[in-house]
Coordinates of C-alpha atoms in Angstrom, one line a residue:
X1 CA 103.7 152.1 -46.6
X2 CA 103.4 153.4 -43.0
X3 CA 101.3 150.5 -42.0
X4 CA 103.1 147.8 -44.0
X5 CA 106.3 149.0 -41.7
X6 CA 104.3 148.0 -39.0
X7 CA 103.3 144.7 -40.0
X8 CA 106.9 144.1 -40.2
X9 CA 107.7 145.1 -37.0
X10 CA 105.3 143.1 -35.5
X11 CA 106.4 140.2 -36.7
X12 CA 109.9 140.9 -36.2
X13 CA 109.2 141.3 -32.4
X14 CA 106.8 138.4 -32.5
X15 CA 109.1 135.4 -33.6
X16 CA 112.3 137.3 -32.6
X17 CA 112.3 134.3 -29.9
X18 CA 111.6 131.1 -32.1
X19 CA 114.2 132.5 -34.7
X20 CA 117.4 132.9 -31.5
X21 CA 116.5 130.3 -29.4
X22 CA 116.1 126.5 -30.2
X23 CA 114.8 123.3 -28.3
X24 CA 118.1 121.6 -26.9
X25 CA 119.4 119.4 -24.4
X26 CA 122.6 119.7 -23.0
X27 CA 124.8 117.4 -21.4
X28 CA 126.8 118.6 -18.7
X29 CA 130.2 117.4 -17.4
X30 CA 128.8 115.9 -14.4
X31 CA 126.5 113.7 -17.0
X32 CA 123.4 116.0 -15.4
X33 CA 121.1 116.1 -18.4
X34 CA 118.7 119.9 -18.7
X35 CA 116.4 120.8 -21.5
X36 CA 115.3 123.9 -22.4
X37 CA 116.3 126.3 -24.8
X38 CA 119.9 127.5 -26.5
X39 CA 121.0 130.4 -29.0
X40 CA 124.7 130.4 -30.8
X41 CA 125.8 132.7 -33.3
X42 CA 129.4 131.7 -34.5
X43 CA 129.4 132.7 -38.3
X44 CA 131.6 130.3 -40.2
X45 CA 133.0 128.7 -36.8
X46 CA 131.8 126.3 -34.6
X47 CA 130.3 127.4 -31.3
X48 CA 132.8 126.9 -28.1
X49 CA 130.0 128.2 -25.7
X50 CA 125.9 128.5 -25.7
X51 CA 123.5 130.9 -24.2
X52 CA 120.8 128.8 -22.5
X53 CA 117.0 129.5 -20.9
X54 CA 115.1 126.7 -19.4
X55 CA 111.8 128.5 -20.9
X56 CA 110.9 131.0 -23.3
X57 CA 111.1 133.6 -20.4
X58 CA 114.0 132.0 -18.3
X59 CA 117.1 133.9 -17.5
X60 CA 119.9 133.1 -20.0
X61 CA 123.0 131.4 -18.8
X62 CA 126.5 131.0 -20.4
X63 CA 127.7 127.8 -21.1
X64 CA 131.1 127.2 -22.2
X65 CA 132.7 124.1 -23.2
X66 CA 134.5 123.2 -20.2
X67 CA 130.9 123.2 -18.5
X68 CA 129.5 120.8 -21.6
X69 CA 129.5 117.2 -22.9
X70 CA 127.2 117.6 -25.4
X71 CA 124.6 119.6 -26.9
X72 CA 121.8 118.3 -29.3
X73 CA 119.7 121.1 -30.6
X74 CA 116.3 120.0 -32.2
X75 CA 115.8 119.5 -35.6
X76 CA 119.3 121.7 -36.4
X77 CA 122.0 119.7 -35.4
X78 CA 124.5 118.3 -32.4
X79 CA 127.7 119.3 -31.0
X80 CA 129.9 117.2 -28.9
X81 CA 133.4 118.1 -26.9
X82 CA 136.6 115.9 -27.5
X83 CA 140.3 116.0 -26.9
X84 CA 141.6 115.6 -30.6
X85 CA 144.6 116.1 -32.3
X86 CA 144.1 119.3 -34.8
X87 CA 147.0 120.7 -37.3
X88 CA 147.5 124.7 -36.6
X89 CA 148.9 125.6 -40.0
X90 CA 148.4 128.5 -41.8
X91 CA 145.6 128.3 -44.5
X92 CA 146.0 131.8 -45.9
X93 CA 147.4 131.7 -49.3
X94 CA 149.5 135.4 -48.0
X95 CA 151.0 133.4 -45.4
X96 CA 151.2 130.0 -46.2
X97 CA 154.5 127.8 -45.8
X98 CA 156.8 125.9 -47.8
X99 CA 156.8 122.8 -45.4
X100 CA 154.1 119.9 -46.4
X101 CA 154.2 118.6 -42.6
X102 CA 151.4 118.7 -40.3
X103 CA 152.0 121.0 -36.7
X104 CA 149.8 118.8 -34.7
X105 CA 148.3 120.0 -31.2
X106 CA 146.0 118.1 -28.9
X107 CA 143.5 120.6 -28.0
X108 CA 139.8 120.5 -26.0
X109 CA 137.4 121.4 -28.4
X110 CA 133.5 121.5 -28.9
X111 CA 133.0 119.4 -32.5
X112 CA 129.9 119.6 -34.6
X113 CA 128.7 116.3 -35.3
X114 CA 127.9 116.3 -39.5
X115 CA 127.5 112.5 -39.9
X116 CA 126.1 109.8 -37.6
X117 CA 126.2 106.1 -37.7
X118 CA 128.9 103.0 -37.6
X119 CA 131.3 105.7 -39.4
X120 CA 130.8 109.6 -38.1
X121 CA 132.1 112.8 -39.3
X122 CA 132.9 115.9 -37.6
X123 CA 134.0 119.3 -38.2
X124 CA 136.0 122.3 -36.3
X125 CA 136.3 125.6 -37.5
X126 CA 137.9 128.9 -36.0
X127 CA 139.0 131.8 -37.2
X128 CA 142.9 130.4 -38.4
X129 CA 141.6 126.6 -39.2
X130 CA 138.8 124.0 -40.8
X131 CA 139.4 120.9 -40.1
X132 CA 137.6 117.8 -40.2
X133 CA 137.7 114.5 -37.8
X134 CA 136.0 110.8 -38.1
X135 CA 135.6 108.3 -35.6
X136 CA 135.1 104.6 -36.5
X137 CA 133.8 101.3 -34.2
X138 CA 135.9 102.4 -31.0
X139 CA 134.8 105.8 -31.1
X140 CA 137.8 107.6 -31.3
X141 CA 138.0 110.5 -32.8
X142 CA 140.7 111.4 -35.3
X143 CA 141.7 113.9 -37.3
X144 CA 141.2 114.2 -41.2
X145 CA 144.4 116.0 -42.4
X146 CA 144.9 118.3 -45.4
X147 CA 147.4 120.7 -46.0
X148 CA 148.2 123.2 -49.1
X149 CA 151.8 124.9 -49.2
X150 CA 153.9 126.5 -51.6
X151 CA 156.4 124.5 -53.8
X152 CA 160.2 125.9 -53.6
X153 CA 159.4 128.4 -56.2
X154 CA 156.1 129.7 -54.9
X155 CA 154.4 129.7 -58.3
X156 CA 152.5 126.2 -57.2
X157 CA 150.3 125.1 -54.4
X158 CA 150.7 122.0 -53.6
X159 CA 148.5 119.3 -51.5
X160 CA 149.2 117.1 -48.8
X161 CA 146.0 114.7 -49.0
X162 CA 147.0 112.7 -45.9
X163 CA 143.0 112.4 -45.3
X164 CA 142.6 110.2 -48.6
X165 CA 144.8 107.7 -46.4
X166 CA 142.6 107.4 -43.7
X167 CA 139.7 107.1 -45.2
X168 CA 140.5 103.6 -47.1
X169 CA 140.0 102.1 -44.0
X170 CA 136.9 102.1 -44.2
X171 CA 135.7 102.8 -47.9
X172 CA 134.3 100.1 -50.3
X173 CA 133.4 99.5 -53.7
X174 CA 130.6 102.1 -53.4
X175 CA 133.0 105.0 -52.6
X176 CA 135.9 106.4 -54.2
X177 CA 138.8 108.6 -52.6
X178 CA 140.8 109.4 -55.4
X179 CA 139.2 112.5 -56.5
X180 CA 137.4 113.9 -53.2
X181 CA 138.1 116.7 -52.2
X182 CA 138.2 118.5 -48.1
X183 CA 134.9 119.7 -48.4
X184 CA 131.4 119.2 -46.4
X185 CA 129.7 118.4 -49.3
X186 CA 131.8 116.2 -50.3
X187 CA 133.0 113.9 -47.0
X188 CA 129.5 114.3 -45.9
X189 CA 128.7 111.9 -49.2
X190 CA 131.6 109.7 -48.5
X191 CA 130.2 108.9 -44.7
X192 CA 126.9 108.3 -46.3
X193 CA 128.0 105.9 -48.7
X194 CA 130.2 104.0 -46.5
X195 CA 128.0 103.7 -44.1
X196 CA 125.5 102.2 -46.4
X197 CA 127.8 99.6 -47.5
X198 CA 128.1 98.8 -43.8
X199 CA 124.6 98.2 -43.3
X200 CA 123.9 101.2 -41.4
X201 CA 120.4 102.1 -41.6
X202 CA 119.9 104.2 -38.9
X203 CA 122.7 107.2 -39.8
X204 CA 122.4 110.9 -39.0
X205 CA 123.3 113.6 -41.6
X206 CA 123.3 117.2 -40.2
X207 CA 119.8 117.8 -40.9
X208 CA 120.4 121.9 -41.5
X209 CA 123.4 121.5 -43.6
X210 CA 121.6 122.4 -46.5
X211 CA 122.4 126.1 -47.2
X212 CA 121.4 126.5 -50.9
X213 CA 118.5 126.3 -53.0
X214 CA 117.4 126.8 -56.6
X215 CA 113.5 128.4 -56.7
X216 CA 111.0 128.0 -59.6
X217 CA 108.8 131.0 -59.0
X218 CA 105.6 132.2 -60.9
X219 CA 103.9 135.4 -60.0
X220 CA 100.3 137.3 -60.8
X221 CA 101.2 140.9 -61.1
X222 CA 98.6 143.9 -60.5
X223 CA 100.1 147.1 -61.7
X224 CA 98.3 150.3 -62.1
X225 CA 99.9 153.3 -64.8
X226 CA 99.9 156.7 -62.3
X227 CA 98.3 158.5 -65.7
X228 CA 96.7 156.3 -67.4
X229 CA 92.6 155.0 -66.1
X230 CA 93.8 151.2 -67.2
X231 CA 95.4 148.1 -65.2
X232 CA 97.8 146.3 -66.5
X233 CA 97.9 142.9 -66.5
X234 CA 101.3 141.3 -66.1
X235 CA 102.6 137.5 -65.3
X236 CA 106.1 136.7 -64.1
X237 CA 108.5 133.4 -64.4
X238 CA 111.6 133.1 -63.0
X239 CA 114.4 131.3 -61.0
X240 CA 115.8 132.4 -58.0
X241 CA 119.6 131.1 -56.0
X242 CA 119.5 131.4 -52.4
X243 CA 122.1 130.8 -50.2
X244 CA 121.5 130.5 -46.5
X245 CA 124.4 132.5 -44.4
X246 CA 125.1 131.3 -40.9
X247 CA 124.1 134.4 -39.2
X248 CA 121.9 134.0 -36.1
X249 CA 121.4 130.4 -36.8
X250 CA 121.1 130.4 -40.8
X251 CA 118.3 132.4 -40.4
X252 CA 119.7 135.5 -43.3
X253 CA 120.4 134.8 -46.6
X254 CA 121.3 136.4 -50.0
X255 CA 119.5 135.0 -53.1
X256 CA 120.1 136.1 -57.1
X257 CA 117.2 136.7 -58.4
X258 CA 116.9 136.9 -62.3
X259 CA 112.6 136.4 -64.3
X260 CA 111.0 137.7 -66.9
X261 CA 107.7 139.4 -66.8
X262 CA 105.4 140.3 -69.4
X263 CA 102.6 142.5 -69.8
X264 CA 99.2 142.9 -71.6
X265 CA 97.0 145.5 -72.1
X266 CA 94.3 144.9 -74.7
X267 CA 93.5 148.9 -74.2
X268 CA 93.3 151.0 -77.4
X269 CA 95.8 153.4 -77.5
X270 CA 94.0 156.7 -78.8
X271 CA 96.6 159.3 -76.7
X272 CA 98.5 161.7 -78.5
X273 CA 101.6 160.2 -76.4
X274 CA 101.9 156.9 -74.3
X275 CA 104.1 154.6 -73.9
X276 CA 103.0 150.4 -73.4
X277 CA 105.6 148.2 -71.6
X278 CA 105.6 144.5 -73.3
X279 CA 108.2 143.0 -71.5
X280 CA 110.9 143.2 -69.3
X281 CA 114.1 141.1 -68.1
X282 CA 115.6 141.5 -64.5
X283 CA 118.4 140.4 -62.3
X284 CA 117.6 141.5 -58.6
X285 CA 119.8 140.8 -55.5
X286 CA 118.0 140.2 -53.0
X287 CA 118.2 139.8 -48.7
X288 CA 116.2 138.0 -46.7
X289 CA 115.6 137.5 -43.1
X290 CA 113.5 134.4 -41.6
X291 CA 112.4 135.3 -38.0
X292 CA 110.5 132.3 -38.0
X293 CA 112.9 129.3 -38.9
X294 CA 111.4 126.2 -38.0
X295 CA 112.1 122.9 -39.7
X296 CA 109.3 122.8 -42.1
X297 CA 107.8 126.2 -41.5
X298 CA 109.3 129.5 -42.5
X299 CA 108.2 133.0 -42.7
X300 CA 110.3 135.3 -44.5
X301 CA 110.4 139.0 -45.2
X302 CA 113.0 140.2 -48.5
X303 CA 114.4 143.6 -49.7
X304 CA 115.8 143.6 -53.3
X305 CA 118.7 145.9 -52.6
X306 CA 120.2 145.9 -56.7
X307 CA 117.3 145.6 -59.0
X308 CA 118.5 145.8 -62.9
X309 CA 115.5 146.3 -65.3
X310 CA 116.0 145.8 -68.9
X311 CA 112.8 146.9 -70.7
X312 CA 110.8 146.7 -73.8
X313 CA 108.2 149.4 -74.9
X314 CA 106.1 150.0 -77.6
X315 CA 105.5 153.9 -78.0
X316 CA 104.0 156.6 -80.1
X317 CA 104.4 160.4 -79.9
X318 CA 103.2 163.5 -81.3
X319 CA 100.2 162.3 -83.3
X320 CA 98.0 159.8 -83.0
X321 CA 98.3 158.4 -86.8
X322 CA 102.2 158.5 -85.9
X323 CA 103.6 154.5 -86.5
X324 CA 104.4 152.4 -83.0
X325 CA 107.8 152.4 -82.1
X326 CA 109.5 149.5 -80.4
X327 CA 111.9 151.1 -77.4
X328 CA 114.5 149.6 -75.1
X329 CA 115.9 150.7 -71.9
X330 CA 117.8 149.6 -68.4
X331 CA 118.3 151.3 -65.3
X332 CA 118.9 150.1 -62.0
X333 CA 117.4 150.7 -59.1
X334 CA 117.9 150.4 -55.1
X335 CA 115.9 148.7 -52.3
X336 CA 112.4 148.8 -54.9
X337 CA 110.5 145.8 -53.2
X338 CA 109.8 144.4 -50.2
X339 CA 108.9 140.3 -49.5
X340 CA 106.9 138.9 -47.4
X341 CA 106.5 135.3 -47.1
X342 CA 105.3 131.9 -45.8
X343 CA 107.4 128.8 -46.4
X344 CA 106.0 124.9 -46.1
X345 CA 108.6 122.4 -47.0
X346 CA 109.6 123.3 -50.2
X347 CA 106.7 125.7 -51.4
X348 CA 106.6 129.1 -50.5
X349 CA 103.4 131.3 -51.5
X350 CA 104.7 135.3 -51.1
X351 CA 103.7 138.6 -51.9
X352 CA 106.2 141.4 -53.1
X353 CA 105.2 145.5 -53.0
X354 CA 107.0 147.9 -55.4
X355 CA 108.3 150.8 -52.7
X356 CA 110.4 152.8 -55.0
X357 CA 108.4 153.0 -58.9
X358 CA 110.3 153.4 -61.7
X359 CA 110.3 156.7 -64.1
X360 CA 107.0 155.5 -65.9
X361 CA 105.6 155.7 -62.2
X362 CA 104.2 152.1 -62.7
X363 CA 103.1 150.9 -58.8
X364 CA 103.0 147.3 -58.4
X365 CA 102.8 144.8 -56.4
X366 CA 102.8 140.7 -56.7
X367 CA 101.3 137.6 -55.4
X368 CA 103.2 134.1 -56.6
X369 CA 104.5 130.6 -55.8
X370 CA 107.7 129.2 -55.4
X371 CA 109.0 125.6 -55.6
X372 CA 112.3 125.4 -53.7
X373 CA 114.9 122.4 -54.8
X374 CA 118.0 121.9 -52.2
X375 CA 121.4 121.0 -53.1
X376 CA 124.7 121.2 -51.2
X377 CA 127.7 123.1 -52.1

């Protein structure tokens, strides 16, 4: 235990660096170009300023957005600064209006750039609005406007979909507006399509905008009884939902973890007492932190804070003619396994180590695959 706390500390330290900062350039004000390295951690809103270093072992500078033009950081994504019209509106449902008008304010603000091409989408987010913009052929940006307010009665919400508007200006037969809702997901598919009907070829979407995957995992278990002289042989399958949260550039996440495991022991059972476990069912929430976050290269470690075990036993007590029982039980238990893992595209081998054992004193500890499919949400 003592040394597998060091491993982790080790490589906490090690890629501490690669997991803040990214490869950017940054264009200043006074068009000045400098490449080097940047760091932002905005949860949920978009960066107005960016820590910089010129090398790994630079001294870090501030800049804020009346210093910047544009920033393009590697691989994750590209910000740009525009004076745009933006509607400052409650979106609270606690404090939302009764008027369906827009209270629009031109504003400087840094944008972060989702979609590229002949059509490009944008998005601004603070701590009282989201909003999205789009800029066409003259490369104007413009706002995307949506609203929800209370009808006179305030028992329904309605919508002003003013955005649906706008975007018929440049949709085709390939999109539809009627139903789309003021979401990334979903505009993000609407640029896409649009600009394939325009013959765009060489668009941009926000290559780290995915945030969510579903994970086909299989694991070899080795698992040794505390009283017993036997291993027990055990194989687990599962799925696993991760969601990527936007902490220290999307490099935490929480994933629900529910698989199956079973177990085999071909061992005769000659004791007076002893209890076999056959199978057993679990949902596990679990944390994970990637201090190395690279585009196609991850290492992860994982704690599994909630760990619910639903298990199956086969028993016998007091003698040994006495006939085999089948058992149930459930318990849950807290921060049971650590993770430690290696990512490549979308396959991860990792290995997980029971910390806490259960009240059969069964330690484990698992080596297994995982085949990661993306989707945005």
């Amino acid at each position: 235990m003592k040394l597998l706390l060091q491993l982790l500390t080790l490589l906490l330290s090690t890629f501490n660096f690669s997991q803040n900062f990214k490869q950017a350039e940054i264009i200043l004000e006074n068009d000045s170009k400098i490449v080097g390295f940047v760091f932002y951690n905005s949860p949920y809103h978009t960066p107005q300023s960016f820590i910089f270093k010129n090398s790994e072992t630079g001294i870090e500078k501030i800049y804020n957005k009346n210093e910047i033009k544009r920033v393009t950081v590697n691989n994750y994504g590209e910000f740009v600064k525009s004076d745009v019209e933006i509607s400052r509106h409650e979106e609270s449902q606690i404090k939302m209006s009764y008027d369906g008008k827009f209270n629009l304010q031109k504003e400087n603000l840094i944008l972060e750039v989702l979609v590229k091409g002949t059509n490009k989408l944008y998005k601004y987010a603070d701590d009282k609005n989201t909003a999205f913009f789009y800029s066409t052929n003259d490369n104007i940006i413009k706002p995307l406007l949506y609203k929800e307010y209370y009808s006179d009665n305030e028992s329904t919400i309605i919508k002003n979909n003013q955005f649906r508007a706008d975007l018929k200006s440049f949709s085709c037969k390939e999109t539809s507006i009627n139903f789309i809702k003021y979401s990334d997901s979903e505009l993000i598919k609407f640029f896409q399509k649009a600009n394939k009907c325009a013959g765009d070829t060489n668009q941009m979407i926000k290559s780290n905008f995915t945030k969510n995957y579903i994970k086909v995992l299989f694991a070899k278990n080795f698992s040794k009884e505390k009283y017993d002289i036997f291993d027990v042989e055990s194989y687990t399958f599962g799925l696993e939902f991760e969601h990527n949260m936007p902490f220290f550039n999307n490099a935490v996440s929480i994933a629900l973890v529910p698989h199956y495991t079973m177990f085999n022991s071909d061992e005769e059972k000659t004791q007076i007492n002893f209890s076999d476990l056959k199978n057993q069912f679990e949902i596990a929430l679990l944390l994970r932190y990637y201090p190395f976050n690279a585009k196609n290269y991850k290492i992860f470690l994982g704690l599994y804070a909630f760990d619910w075990l639903m298990s199956n036993y086969i028993t016998r007590t007091v003698y040994a003619g006495n006939p085999l029982k089948n058992e149930k039980t459930s318990q849950l238990l807290i921060f049971n396994n650590i993770e430690l893992g290696l990512r490549y595209k979308d396959f991860e081998i990792f290995g997980l180590l029971n910390i806490s054992p259960n009240y059969l004193q069964r330690n484990q500890a698992s080596i297994g695959l995982k085949y990661n499919i993306p989707f945005i949400k």
